[in-house]
CSV table of C-alpha atoms and ligand atoms in Angstrom, one decimal:
chain,number,residue,atom,x,y,z
A,1,GLN,CA,0.0,0.0,0.0
A,2,ALA,CA,1.5,3.3,-1.1
A,3,GLU,CA,0.0,5.1,1.8
A,4,ALA,CA,1.7,2.8,4.3
A,5,LEU,CA,5.0,3.2,2.5
A,6,ASP,CA,4.7,7.0,2.4
A,7,SER,CA,3.6,7.3,6.0
A,8,LYS,CA,5.9,9.0,8.4
A,9,GLN,CA,7.0,7.3,11.6
A,10,ILE,CA,7.6,9.2,14.8
A,11,ARG,CA,8.4,8.0,18.3
A,12,ILE,CA,7.3,9.8,21.4
A,13,LYS,CA,8.6,9.2,24.9
A,14,LEU,CA,5.7,9.9,27.2
A,15,VAL,CA,5.6,9.8,31.0
A,16,LEU,CA,2.5,9.4,33.2
A,17,LEU,CA,2.7,11.2,36.6
A,18,GLY,CA,0.2,11.8,39.4
A,19,ASP,CA,-0.9,10.6,42.8
A,20,SER,CA,-1.5,7.0,43.7
A,21,GLY,CA,-5.0,5.8,42.8
A,22,VAL,CA,-5.9,8.5,40.2
A,23,GLY,CA,-6.0,5.8,37.5
A,24,LYS,CA,-2.7,6.2,35.5
A,25,SER,CA,-2.3,2.5,34.9
A,26,CYS,CA,-6.0,2.1,34.1
A,27,ILE,CA,-5.8,4.9,31.5
A,28,LEU,CA,-2.9,3.1,29.9
A,29,LEU,CA,-4.6,-0.3,30.0
A,30,ARG,CA,-7.6,1.2,28.3
A,31,PHE,CA,-5.4,2.9,25.7
A,32,VAL,CA,-3.2,-0.1,24.9
A,33,ARG,CA,-5.6,-3.1,25.4
A,34,GLY,CA,-9.1,-1.5,25.4
A,35,GLN,CA,-9.7,-3.0,28.9
A,36,PHE,CA,-10.6,-1.8,32.4
A,37,ASP,CA,-9.5,-3.5,35.6
A,38,PRO,CA,-11.6,-2.4,38.6
A,39,SER,CA,-9.1,-4.2,40.9
A,40,SER,CA,-5.9,-2.6,39.4
A,41,LYS,CA,-2.9,-3.0,41.6
A,42,VAL,CA,-0.7,-0.1,42.7
A,43,THR,CA,2.4,0.3,40.4
A,44,VAL,CA,5.7,-0.6,42.0
A,45,GLY,CA,8.6,1.5,40.7
A,46,ALA,CA,7.3,2.1,37.2
A,47,SER,CA,6.2,0.1,34.2
A,48,PHE,CA,6.8,0.5,30.5
A,49,LEU,CA,4.4,-0.1,27.6
A,50,SER,CA,4.5,0.9,23.9
A,51,GLN,CA,1.6,1.5,21.5
A,52,THR,CA,1.5,2.7,17.9
A,53,ILE,CA,-1.4,4.9,16.6
A,54,SER,CA,-2.0,6.4,13.2
A,55,LEU,CA,-2.9,10.0,12.9
A,56,GLN,CA,-5.3,11.3,10.2
A,57,ASP,CA,-2.4,12.5,8.1
A,58,SER,CA,-1.2,8.8,8.1
A,59,THR,CA,1.7,9.6,10.4
A,60,ASN,CA,2.4,6.6,12.6
A,61,VAL,CA,3.2,7.5,16.2
A,62,LYS,CA,4.9,5.0,18.4
A,63,PHE,CA,4.4,6.0,22.0
A,64,GLU,CA,7.0,4.7,24.5
A,65,ILE,CA,5.2,5.1,27.8
A,66,TRP,CA,6.5,5.1,31.3
A,67,ASP,CA,3.7,4.6,33.8
A,68,THR,CA,5.2,5.8,37.1
A,69,ALA,CA,4.2,4.8,40.7
A,70,GLY,CA,2.3,7.5,42.5
A,71,GLN,CA,2.9,6.4,46.0
A,72,GLU,CA,5.1,8.9,47.9
A,73,ARG,CA,7.9,6.4,48.5
A,74,TYR,CA,8.6,6.3,44.8
A,75,ALA,CA,8.6,10.1,44.2
A,76,SER,CA,12.3,10.3,44.1
A,77,LEU,CA,12.4,7.9,41.1
A,78,ALA,CA,10.3,10.2,38.9
A,79,PRO,CA,13.1,12.2,37.3
A,80,LEU,CA,14.5,8.9,35.9
A,81,TYR,CA,11.3,8.7,33.8
A,82,TYR,CA,10.5,12.3,33.0
A,83,ARG,CA,14.0,13.3,32.0
A,84,GLY,CA,14.2,13.0,28.2
A,85,ALA,CA,10.4,12.7,27.9
A,86,ALA,CA,8.9,14.6,25.0
A,87,ALA,CA,5.4,14.6,26.7
A,88,ALA,CA,4.2,14.4,30.2
A,89,VAL,CA,0.6,13.5,31.2
A,90,VAL,CA,-0.2,14.6,34.7
A,91,VAL,CA,-3.3,12.9,36.1
A,92,TYR,CA,-5.6,13.7,39.0
A,93,ASP,CA,-8.9,12.3,40.1
A,94,ILE,CA,-11.9,14.7,39.7
A,95,THR,CA,-13.4,13.4,42.9
A,96,ASN,CA,-10.3,14.1,45.0
A,97,PRO,CA,-9.0,17.7,45.4
A,98,GLU,CA,-5.8,16.5,47.1
A,99,THR,CA,-4.8,14.7,43.8
A,100,PHE,CA,-5.4,18.0,42.0
A,101,LEU,CA,-2.9,19.7,44.3
A,102,LYS,CA,-0.5,16.8,43.7
A,103,ALA,CA,-0.9,17.3,40.0
A,104,GLN,CA,0.1,21.0,40.5
A,105,PHE,CA,3.2,19.8,42.3
A,106,TRP,CA,4.2,17.6,39.4
A,107,VAL,CA,3.6,20.5,36.9
A,108,LYS,CA,6.0,22.7,38.9
A,109,GLU,CA,8.5,19.9,39.2
A,110,LEU,CA,8.4,19.4,35.4
A,111,GLN,CA,8.7,23.1,34.8
A,112,LYS,CA,11.8,23.2,37.0
A,113,HIS,CA,13.5,20.0,36.1
A,114,GLY,CA,11.9,18.6,32.9
A,115,ASN,CA,13.0,19.0,29.3
A,116,PRO,CA,12.3,22.7,28.5
A,117,ASP,CA,10.4,21.7,25.3
A,118,ILE,CA,8.2,19.1,27.1
A,119,VAL,CA,4.6,19.1,26.1
A,120,MET,CA,2.3,18.7,29.1
A,121,ALA,CA,-1.2,17.5,29.4
A,122,LEU,CA,-3.4,17.8,32.5
A,123,VAL,CA,-5.9,15.0,32.8
A,124,GLY,CA,-8.9,14.8,35.2
A,125,ASN,CA,-9.7,11.1,35.3
A,126,LYS,CA,-12.8,9.2,36.7
A,127,ALA,CA,-15.1,11.5,34.8
A,128,ASP,CA,-17.7,8.8,35.1
A,129,LEU,CA,-18.1,9.7,38.8
A,130,GLU,CA,-19.7,13.1,38.0
A,131,ASN,CA,-21.9,12.9,41.1
A,132,GLU,CA,-18.8,12.7,43.3
A,133,ARG,CA,-17.0,15.5,41.5
A,134,GLU,CA,-15.0,17.8,43.8
A,135,VAL,CA,-12.7,19.5,41.2
A,136,SER,CA,-14.5,21.7,38.7
A,137,HIS,CA,-13.8,21.4,35.0
A,138,ALA,CA,-13.5,25.2,34.9
A,139,GLU,CA,-10.9,25.5,37.6
A,140,ALA,CA,-8.7,22.7,36.1
A,141,GLN,CA,-9.1,24.1,32.7
A,142,ALA,CA,-8.0,27.6,33.9
A,143,TYR,CA,-5.0,26.1,35.7
A,144,ALA,CA,-4.0,24.2,32.5
A,145,LYS,CA,-4.4,27.2,30.3
A,146,SER,CA,-2.3,29.4,32.6
A,147,ASN,CA,0.5,26.8,32.4
A,148,GLY,CA,0.3,26.2,28.6
A,149,MET,CA,-1.1,22.7,29.0
A,150,PHE,CA,-3.5,20.6,27.1
A,151,PHE,CA,-6.5,19.7,29.3
A,152,ILE,CA,-9.0,16.8,29.1
A,153,GLU,CA,-11.2,14.8,31.4
A,154,THR,CA,-11.2,11.1,30.9
A,155,SER,CA,-12.7,7.9,32.2
A,156,ALA,CA,-10.6,4.8,32.0
A,157,LYS,CA,-13.8,2.9,33.1
A,158,THR,CA,-16.0,4.1,30.3
A,159,SER,CA,-13.1,4.9,27.9
A,160,GLU,CA,-14.4,8.5,27.5
A,161,ASN,CA,-11.7,10.7,25.9
A,162,VAL,CA,-8.9,8.2,26.4
A,163,ASN,CA,-8.0,8.0,22.7
A,164,GLN,CA,-8.4,11.8,22.5
A,165,LEU,CA,-5.8,12.2,25.2
A,166,PHE,CA,-3.2,10.5,23.1
A,167,GLU,CA,-4.0,12.9,20.3
A,168,ILE,CA,-1.6,15.1,22.2
A,169,ALA,CA,0.8,13.6,19.6
A,170,LYS,CA,-0.5,16.2,17.2
A,171,ARG,CA,0.8,19.0,19.4
A,172,LEU,CA,4.4,17.7,19.3
A,173,PRO,CA,6.9,19.1,16.9
A,174,ARG,CA,7.6,16.7,14.0
B,201,GTP,P1,-0.4,4.0,41.3
B,201,GTP,O1,0.1,2.9,40.5
B,201,GTP,O2,-0.4,3.7,42.8
B,201,GTP,O3,0.3,5.3,41.1
B,201,GTP,O4,-2.0,4.3,41.0
B,201,GTP,P2,-2.6,4.5,39.5
B,201,GTP,O5,-2.7,6.0,39.3
B,201,GTP,O6,-1.9,3.7,38.5
B,201,GTP,O7,-4.1,4.0,39.8
B,201,GTP,P3,-4.8,2.7,39.0
B,201,GTP,O8,-4.8,2.9,37.6
B,201,GTP,O9,-4.2,1.5,39.6
B,201,GTP,O10,-6.3,2.9,39.5
B,201,GTP,C1,-6.7,3.0,40.9
B,201,GTP,C2,-8.1,2.7,41.2
B,201,GTP,O11,-9.0,3.6,40.5
B,201,GTP,C3,-8.5,1.3,40.7
B,201,GTP,O12,-9.4,0.7,41.7
B,201,GTP,C4,-9.3,1.6,39.4
B,201,GTP,O13,-10.3,0.6,39.2
B,201,GTP,C5,-9.9,2.9,39.7
B,201,GTP,N1,-10.1,3.7,38.5
B,201,GTP,C6,-9.2,4.0,37.6
B,201,GTP,N2,-9.7,4.8,36.6
B,201,GTP,C7,-11.0,4.9,36.8
B,201,GTP,C8,-12.1,5.6,36.2
B,201,GTP,O14,-11.9,6.2,35.1
B,201,GTP,N3,-13.3,5.6,36.8
B,201,GTP,C9,-13.5,4.9,38.0
B,201,GTP,N4,-14.7,5.0,38.5
B,201,GTP,N5,-12.5,4.3,38.6
B,201,GTP,C10,-11.3,4.3,38.1
B,202,MG,MG1,-0.3,2.5,38.5
């Protein structure tokens, strides 16, 4: 197929950061396998997965994804994974304001110590739990905007906006 031969290939190193329990591993499982695990186990250290998607312009994007562990005891490992990353996805849980504060901590850390060209996305996960919402869409969107970040609310459970999140690839320099 001519289209396949002509298509451009790019690789994107992406890191997932955020408090324990916000759903980073579930978002990744949804994106890579189309599945949801309600009894997902906490990540120990970090885990690595890759996934290739095709953009509308037929560019193939291979994501090389580090899923970091959100538990405090692993916080000092994070730089190993975000250094050299082209994209960082900072996740919080819309039902838990503490996780939104933790997300802001990671944004500051990335601004201080990450690759200066890093593309950052702020993700409010568990959007299916609308009736338990404690972080407003407007507040998070304003925070993301003031920090030059892409913003989206997702649900790993229902799959809402999970593929759209990875369209962050379109915002990266080719
Ligand atoms: P660490 O590995 O400790 O950093 O946590 P994590 O961010 O990887 O969390 P994980 O993906 O393991 O999900 C934690 C819990 O949240 C699990 O019980 C999931 O089933 C649940 N969960 C994840 N995503 C969603 C979602 O979109 N909606 C709902 N309702 N629950 C979710
Ligand atoms: Mg995890």
